Short mmCIF file of C-alpha atoms in Angstrom, two decimals:
data_model
loop_
_atom_site.label_atom_id
_atom_site.label_comp_id
_atom_site.label_asym_id
_atom_site.label_seq_id
_atom_site.Cartn_x
_atom_site.Cartn_y
_atom_site.Cartn_z
CA SER O 1 23.76 -78.49 14.46
CA LEU O 2 25.61 -75.30 15.06
CA LEU O 3 24.87 -74.34 11.48
CA HIS O 4 28.51 -74.15 11.02
CA THR O 5 29.57 -70.59 11.50
CA CYS O 6 31.74 -71.73 14.37
CA GLU O 7 34.69 -73.07 12.44
CA PRO O 8 37.99 -71.26 12.13
CA PRO O 9 38.20 -69.37 8.80
CA SER O 10 39.82 -72.34 7.07
CA LEU O 11 36.68 -74.40 7.71
CA ARG O 12 34.10 -71.90 6.55
CA LEU O 13 34.22 -73.05 2.95
CA ARG O 14 32.65 -76.26 4.15
CA SER O 15 30.37 -74.37 6.51
CA SER O 16 28.58 -72.56 3.72
CA LEU O 17 27.68 -75.86 2.11
CA HIS O 18 25.79 -77.09 5.14
CA ARG O 19 23.83 -74.22 6.55
CA ARG O 20 20.39 -75.17 5.32
CA SER O 21 20.50 -78.90 6.01
CA ARG O 22 17.98 -80.57 8.32
CA LEU O 23 17.46 -84.02 9.78
CA GLY O 24 14.04 -85.52 10.31
CA GLY O 25 12.41 -82.10 10.08
CA ARG O 26 13.27 -81.23 13.69
CA THR O 27 16.92 -80.69 14.39
CA ALA O 28 19.54 -79.37 12.04
CA THR O 29 21.83 -82.03 10.67
CA PRO O 30 25.52 -82.16 11.59
CA SER O 31 27.52 -80.60 8.79
CA HIS O 32 28.88 -83.75 7.22
CA LEU O 33 25.42 -85.33 6.79
CA SER O 34 24.36 -82.72 4.24
CA LEU O 35 27.20 -83.33 1.82
CA PRO O 36 26.94 -85.59 -1.21
CA PRO O 37 28.91 -88.82 -1.19
CA ARG O 38 32.63 -88.27 -1.47
CA SER O 39 32.73 -89.63 -5.03
CA ARG O 40 30.32 -86.89 -6.19
CA ARG O 41 32.10 -83.97 -4.55
CA PRO O 42 34.32 -81.83 -6.80
CA ALA O 43 38.00 -82.60 -6.35
CA ALA O 44 38.75 -79.01 -5.33
CA ALA O 45 36.10 -79.12 -2.60
CA ARG O 46 37.45 -82.42 -1.27
CA ALA O 47 40.97 -81.01 -1.19
CA ALA O 48 39.82 -77.87 0.62
CA MET O 49 37.96 -79.92 3.22
CA THR O 50 40.97 -82.16 3.79
CA THR O 51 43.24 -79.14 4.21
CA ALA O 52 40.79 -77.50 6.61
CA SER O 53 40.54 -80.68 8.68
CA ASP O 54 44.34 -80.99 8.79
CA GLU O 55 44.65 -77.38 9.92
CA LEU O 56 42.06 -77.92 12.61
CA GLY O 57 43.89 -81.01 13.87
CA LYS O 58 47.16 -79.10 13.99
CA GLY O 59 45.52 -76.30 15.96
CA ILE O 60 44.00 -78.75 18.45
CA ALA O 61 47.34 -80.50 18.96
CA GLU O 62 49.20 -77.25 19.51
CA PHE O 63 46.52 -75.95 21.90
CA TYR O 64 46.83 -79.02 24.12
CA ASP O 65 50.60 -79.17 23.77
CA LYS O 66 50.72 -75.70 25.30
CA SER O 67 47.89 -75.90 27.85
CA SER O 68 48.04 -79.41 29.32
CA GLY O 69 50.87 -78.68 31.74
CA LEU O 70 49.06 -75.69 33.19
CA TRP O 71 45.85 -77.68 33.59
CA GLU O 72 47.61 -80.57 35.32
CA SER O 73 49.47 -78.28 37.72
CA ILE O 74 46.20 -76.87 39.07
CA TRP O 75 43.51 -79.45 38.30
CA GLY O 76 45.32 -82.78 38.09
CA ASP O 77 45.22 -85.39 35.36
CA HIS O 78 41.48 -85.46 34.58
CA MET O 79 41.02 -82.93 31.79
CA HIS O 80 37.24 -82.67 31.88
CA HIS O 81 34.30 -81.21 33.78
CA GLY O 82 33.35 -82.34 37.24
CA PHE O 83 29.95 -83.78 38.16
CA TYR O 84 28.59 -81.94 41.19
CA ASP O 85 25.91 -82.84 43.68
CA ALA O 86 24.02 -80.11 45.50
CA GLY O 87 26.23 -78.62 48.19
CA ALA O 88 29.46 -80.01 46.76
CA PRO O 89 32.55 -78.31 48.23
CA ALA O 90 34.03 -75.44 46.23
CA THR O 91 37.66 -76.35 46.89
CA ILE O 92 40.23 -77.71 44.45
CA THR O 93 40.04 -81.02 46.33
CA GLY O 94 36.28 -80.99 45.91
CA HIS O 95 36.57 -80.19 42.22
CA ARG O 96 38.98 -83.06 41.65
CA ALA O 97 36.59 -85.39 43.44
CA ALA O 98 33.84 -84.12 41.13
CA GLN O 99 35.96 -85.04 38.11
CA ILE O 100 36.22 -88.59 39.41
CA GLN O 101 32.50 -88.57 40.05
CA MET O 102 31.98 -87.59 36.40
CA VAL O 103 33.71 -90.80 35.34
CA GLU O 104 31.67 -92.88 37.77
CA GLU O 105 28.37 -91.26 36.78
CA ALA O 106 29.10 -91.93 33.10
CA LEU O 107 29.78 -95.59 33.84
CA ARG O 108 26.62 -95.82 35.95
CA PHE O 109 24.49 -94.13 33.29
CA ALA O 110 25.74 -96.56 30.65
CA ALA O 111 25.25 -99.53 33.02
CA VAL O 112 28.84 -100.74 32.67
CA SER O 113 29.03 -103.86 34.80
CA ASP O 114 31.40 -104.46 37.72
CA ASP O 115 30.70 -108.20 37.49
CA PRO O 116 34.05 -109.97 36.99
CA LEU O 117 32.53 -111.98 34.14
CA LYS O 118 30.98 -108.96 32.40
CA LYS O 119 33.26 -106.03 33.18
CA PRO O 120 35.26 -104.54 30.27
CA LYS O 121 38.62 -106.10 29.55
CA ARG O 122 39.77 -103.93 26.62
CA ILE O 123 39.05 -100.21 26.60
CA VAL O 124 39.84 -97.38 24.21
CA ASP O 125 39.99 -93.81 25.49
CA VAL O 126 39.35 -91.56 22.48
CA GLY O 127 40.80 -88.12 23.18
CA CYS O 128 42.69 -89.37 26.22
CA GLY O 129 44.42 -86.16 27.32
CA ILE O 130 47.22 -87.09 29.71
CA GLY O 131 45.56 -90.40 30.44
CA GLY O 132 43.54 -89.71 33.59
CA SER O 133 40.48 -91.68 32.49
CA SER O 134 42.63 -94.42 30.93
CA ARG O 135 44.48 -95.12 34.16
CA TYR O 136 41.33 -94.86 36.27
CA LEU O 137 39.41 -97.31 34.09
CA ALA O 138 42.35 -99.70 33.83
CA LYS O 139 42.67 -99.84 37.61
CA LYS O 140 38.94 -100.03 38.24
CA TYR O 141 38.36 -102.97 35.91
CA GLY O 142 41.79 -104.55 35.73
CA ALA O 143 41.53 -103.87 32.01
CA LYS O 144 43.89 -103.05 29.18
CA CYS O 145 43.33 -99.50 27.98
CA GLU O 146 44.63 -97.73 24.89
CA GLY O 147 44.43 -93.96 24.63
CA ILE O 148 44.71 -91.74 21.58
CA THR O 149 45.18 -87.97 21.30
CA LEU O 150 46.43 -85.51 18.70
CA SER O 151 48.92 -84.02 21.17
CA PRO O 152 52.46 -85.50 21.33
CA VAL O 153 53.04 -83.63 24.59
CA GLN O 154 50.01 -85.34 26.13
CA VAL O 155 51.16 -88.77 24.96
CA LYS O 156 54.60 -88.28 26.52
CA ARG O 157 53.10 -87.14 29.81
CA ALA O 158 50.51 -89.92 29.82
CA HIS O 159 53.27 -92.52 29.42
CA ALA O 160 55.25 -90.95 32.28
CA LEU O 161 52.27 -90.97 34.63
CA ALA O 162 51.39 -94.55 33.74
CA THR O 163 54.95 -95.64 34.46
CA ALA O 164 54.94 -93.77 37.78
CA GLU O 165 51.79 -95.67 38.78
CA GLY O 166 53.15 -99.04 37.63
CA LEU O 167 50.57 -99.31 34.85
CA GLU O 168 52.87 -99.42 31.84
CA ASP O 169 51.77 -102.99 31.08
CA GLN O 170 48.07 -102.08 31.31
CA VAL O 171 47.78 -98.77 29.49
CA SER O 172 49.35 -97.37 26.34
CA PHE O 173 49.05 -94.12 24.44
CA GLN O 174 49.72 -92.89 20.94
CA VAL O 175 49.22 -89.89 18.71
CA ALA O 176 46.29 -90.73 16.45
CA ASP O 177 43.23 -89.21 14.81
CA ALA O 178 39.88 -90.25 16.30
CA LEU O 179 38.39 -90.17 12.79
CA LYS O 180 41.00 -92.69 11.56
CA GLN O 181 41.70 -94.85 14.58
CA PRO O 182 44.72 -97.16 14.29
CA PHE O 183 42.83 -100.20 15.57
CA PRO O 184 41.22 -103.19 13.86
CA ASP O 185 37.46 -103.66 13.82
CA GLY O 186 35.75 -104.98 16.96
CA GLN O 187 38.68 -104.68 19.34
CA PHE O 188 37.21 -103.01 22.45
CA ASP O 189 34.37 -103.86 24.79
CA LEU O 190 34.22 -100.33 26.23
CA VAL O 191 34.64 -97.35 23.92
CA TRP O 192 35.10 -94.16 25.93
CA SER O 193 35.07 -90.55 24.74
CA MET O 194 35.14 -87.98 27.53
CA GLU O 195 34.87 -84.44 26.14
CA SER O 196 36.55 -85.02 22.80
CA GLY O 197 33.52 -85.14 20.47
CA GLU O 198 33.30 -81.35 20.39
CA HIS O 199 36.62 -81.27 18.49
CA MET O 200 35.44 -83.64 15.75
CA PRO O 201 34.71 -81.96 12.39
CA ASP O 202 32.74 -84.97 11.13
CA LYS O 203 30.38 -86.19 13.82
CA THR O 204 29.03 -89.11 11.77
CA LYS O 205 32.51 -90.36 10.99
CA PHE O 206 33.44 -89.92 14.64
CA VAL O 207 30.57 -92.06 15.92
CA GLY O 208 31.14 -94.48 13.05
CA GLU O 209 34.75 -95.01 14.14
CA LEU O 210 33.67 -95.53 17.74
CA ALA O 211 31.24 -98.18 16.51
CA ARG O 212 33.80 -99.77 14.17
CA VAL O 213 36.38 -100.44 16.89
CA ALA O 214 33.70 -101.61 19.34
CA ALA O 215 33.31 -105.36 19.76
CA PRO O 216 29.83 -106.88 19.34
CA GLY O 217 27.86 -106.04 22.47
CA ALA O 218 30.34 -103.33 23.53
CA THR O 219 29.26 -100.18 25.33
CA ILE O 220 29.96 -96.80 23.73
CA ILE O 221 30.00 -93.69 25.94
CA ILE O 222 30.21 -90.16 24.55
CA VAL O 223 30.33 -87.24 26.97
CA THR O 224 30.48 -83.97 25.08
CA TRP O 225 29.49 -80.34 24.71
CA CYS O 226 26.41 -79.81 22.56
CA HIS O 227 24.15 -76.95 21.67
CA ARG O 228 20.47 -76.95 22.56
CA ASP O 229 17.98 -78.88 20.47
CA LEU O 230 16.13 -76.83 17.89
CA SER O 231 12.38 -76.46 18.20
CA PRO O 232 10.17 -77.86 15.41
CA SER O 233 9.72 -74.37 13.96
CA GLU O 234 13.42 -73.46 13.90
CA GLU O 235 15.72 -73.77 10.91
CA SER O 236 18.78 -72.71 12.88
CA LEU O 237 20.05 -71.27 16.12
CA GLN O 238 19.48 -67.56 16.61
CA PRO O 239 22.12 -65.09 15.30
CA ASN O 240 23.12 -64.04 18.83
CA GLU O 241 23.56 -67.72 19.77
CA LEU O 242 25.71 -68.35 16.73
CA ASN O 243 27.82 -65.32 17.56
CA LEU O 244 28.46 -66.56 21.09
CA LEU O 245 29.43 -70.03 19.89
CA ASN O 246 31.75 -68.47 17.30
CA LYS O 247 33.74 -66.86 20.09
CA ILE O 248 34.10 -70.19 21.89
CA CYS O 249 35.04 -72.07 18.74
CA ASN O 250 37.77 -69.62 17.81
CA ALA O 251 39.36 -69.99 21.24
CA TYR O 252 39.14 -73.79 21.62
CA TYR O 253 39.63 -75.00 18.03
CA LEU O 254 36.13 -76.36 17.70
CA PRO O 255 34.40 -77.11 14.39
CA ALA O 256 30.62 -77.37 14.00
CA TRP O 257 28.70 -78.30 17.13
CA CYS O 258 25.60 -80.45 17.10
CA SER O 259 22.80 -81.24 19.53
CA ALA O 260 22.37 -84.36 21.64
CA SER O 261 19.44 -85.34 19.43
CA ASP O 262 21.76 -85.19 16.43
CA TYR O 263 24.03 -87.71 18.14
CA VAL O 264 21.04 -89.94 18.82
CA LYS O 265 20.02 -89.82 15.16
CA ILE O 266 23.56 -90.66 14.08
CA ALA O 267 23.65 -93.62 16.46
CA GLN O 268 20.29 -94.80 15.12
CA SER O 269 21.55 -94.51 11.54
CA LEU O 270 24.44 -96.82 12.48
CA SER O 271 22.02 -99.39 13.96
CA LEU O 272 23.41 -98.97 17.46
CA GLU O 273 21.14 -100.16 20.25
CA ASP O 274 20.01 -99.14 23.75
CA ILE O 275 20.62 -95.49 22.86
CA LYS O 276 19.99 -93.04 25.66
CA THR O 277 21.05 -89.52 26.48
CA ALA O 278 20.88 -87.08 29.37
CA ASP O 279 21.51 -83.39 29.92
CA TRP O 280 23.97 -82.92 32.78
CA SER O 281 24.31 -79.15 32.38
CA GLU O 282 23.04 -78.45 35.89
CA ASN O 283 25.46 -80.96 37.37
CA VAL O 284 28.50 -79.27 35.80
CA ALA O 285 27.38 -75.68 36.55
CA PRO O 286 30.07 -75.01 39.22
CA PHE O 287 32.90 -76.05 36.91
CA TRP O 288 33.69 -73.03 34.74
CA PRO O 289 33.43 -70.47 37.56
CA ALA O 290 35.90 -72.63 39.47
CA VAL O 291 38.28 -72.75 36.49
CA ILE O 292 38.15 -68.96 36.26
CA ARG O 293 38.89 -68.62 39.96
CA SER O 294 41.88 -70.94 39.59
CA ALA O 295 43.20 -68.81 36.72
CA LEU O 296 43.02 -65.71 38.94
CA THR O 297 45.37 -67.15 41.56
CA TRP O 298 49.02 -66.17 41.40
CA GLN O 299 49.99 -69.70 40.36
CA GLY O 300 47.31 -69.71 37.68
CA PHE O 301 48.19 -66.26 36.38
CA THR O 302 51.93 -66.82 36.12
CA SER O 303 51.48 -70.29 34.62
CA LEU O 304 49.04 -68.85 32.09
CA LEU O 305 51.57 -66.26 30.96
CA ARG O 306 54.22 -68.95 30.52
CA SER O 307 51.86 -71.12 28.47
CA GLY O 308 51.58 -68.61 25.64
CA TRP O 309 48.88 -66.92 23.60
CA LYS O 310 46.85 -69.99 22.62
CA THR O 311 46.24 -70.82 26.28
CA ILE O 312 45.61 -67.20 27.21
CA ARG O 313 43.01 -66.95 24.43
CA GLY O 314 41.33 -70.05 25.83
CA ALA O 315 41.26 -68.50 29.30
CA LEU O 316 39.70 -65.31 27.96
CA ALA O 317 36.89 -67.38 26.41
CA MET O 318 35.88 -69.03 29.69
CA PRO O 319 33.22 -66.39 30.51
CA PHE O 320 31.58 -67.21 27.16
CA MET O 321 31.17 -70.82 28.30
CA ILE O 322 29.44 -69.64 31.47
CA GLU O 323 27.21 -67.35 29.41
CA GLY O 324 26.33 -70.23 27.08
CA TYR O 325 25.33 -72.45 29.98
CA ASN O 326 23.35 -69.67 31.67
CA LYS O 327 21.42 -69.01 28.46
CA LYS O 328 20.65 -72.73 28.06
CA LEU O 329 22.45 -72.64 24.70
CA ILE O 330 25.30 -74.97 25.68
CA LYS O 331 24.35 -78.40 26.92
CA PHE O 332 26.63 -80.87 28.63
CA ALA O 333 25.39 -84.17 27.29
CA ILE O 334 26.05 -87.87 27.68
CA ILE O 335 25.09 -90.32 24.96
CA ALA O 336 25.39 -94.04 25.68
CA CYS O 337 24.63 -96.95 23.39
CA ARG O 338 25.61 -100.51 22.57
CA LYS O 339 26.90 -102.21 19.46
CA PRO O 340 24.63 -105.07 18.39
CA THR O 341 25.85 -108.57 19.15
#
C-alpha cells in the first residue's frame, strides 16, 4: 500500500498505525488490514478514525460539487480516463471517444456478455459521477442501473441528464457512501466502479461491499489508480515516491493507495473467483497531458477560476500525476472478478 502518508492531516492518526504492515511477505497491506478487529480497538481510536473518514467524505463531496460542472463543460459526462490506441487523435472529440472506449475495454476484459440471456439486467455504478457510465450501460444492455456518489451536485445533474435522454425509468441516482451501500445483499449482476476506488479509505470494506451487493455469479469490475507493486525486498515505497503521492492526495482528497496485487489479495480473501488484473497505464498515457491542455484554453482558465480554490488546487496537481506515470509509480489498473454462484 501507499504506507499511508498520503492522507490529509485528519487521517494521519490512522496512518501511523499501519506503516509497517505487510501482506503475504511481498506487498504492503492496505491500511485497514493491519488494524485489530473493531471490538479490540480503543474507543478513542475508533472515534478518531470515524471522524477522519467523515471529514474525508465531506472533502470528496465538496471537491466534486465544485469541479463537476467544469469537467462536463469541456470533457462531457464521462468523468474518467480515456483508453487510447496507438495513433489515437489528440482532439477533444478523440478524447471523448477514448473515454467510451475505456468503458468498452473494461467490459471486454471482464467478459461481460452481450447475449440477451446472459447480459446484465441490474447494474450498480459505485462512484457514478454525473452518470455517464450509468446511462451508457443502461442503454447498451437495456438494464436498470443505480448510481451512488457522495456529491449532491452530481446526483442532481445525473438525474437531469437521464431525464433529457428519456432514461428516468431505467437509471436512478442517490447520495450514498460506497462503504455503506443502501442496497440489500445480492441485488446486482454487474457491479461497476470506474475510478472511485482511489477515494476509499478502507479498501477491504470497499471490495467487501461490492461483493455483498453482487448477486451470485455477478461480475465485479474495479478500474482504479494504484501504486506500483513492491518488490520482495521492499518494506515500503521510497521516500521520494511517498512525497510525490502526498502531493496528489492532498489535492484530490485521496486516502491510502494500494497496489493492484493488494486488490487481488483482498478479492481472494473474500473468496471471489476468476480474479484477473491488468496494467493499462500505457493506454491512458495521453490523458493527463490532454487535461492540462484543456485547462490552458481560455474556456478552461476562466471556468477554473469560477470553480474556486479546491478545483484550482486539483488543476495544479495534474503535473504530479504525469510525473507519477512517467516514473512508473502510478499504475492505472483494472481488477475483474466474479462472485461465486
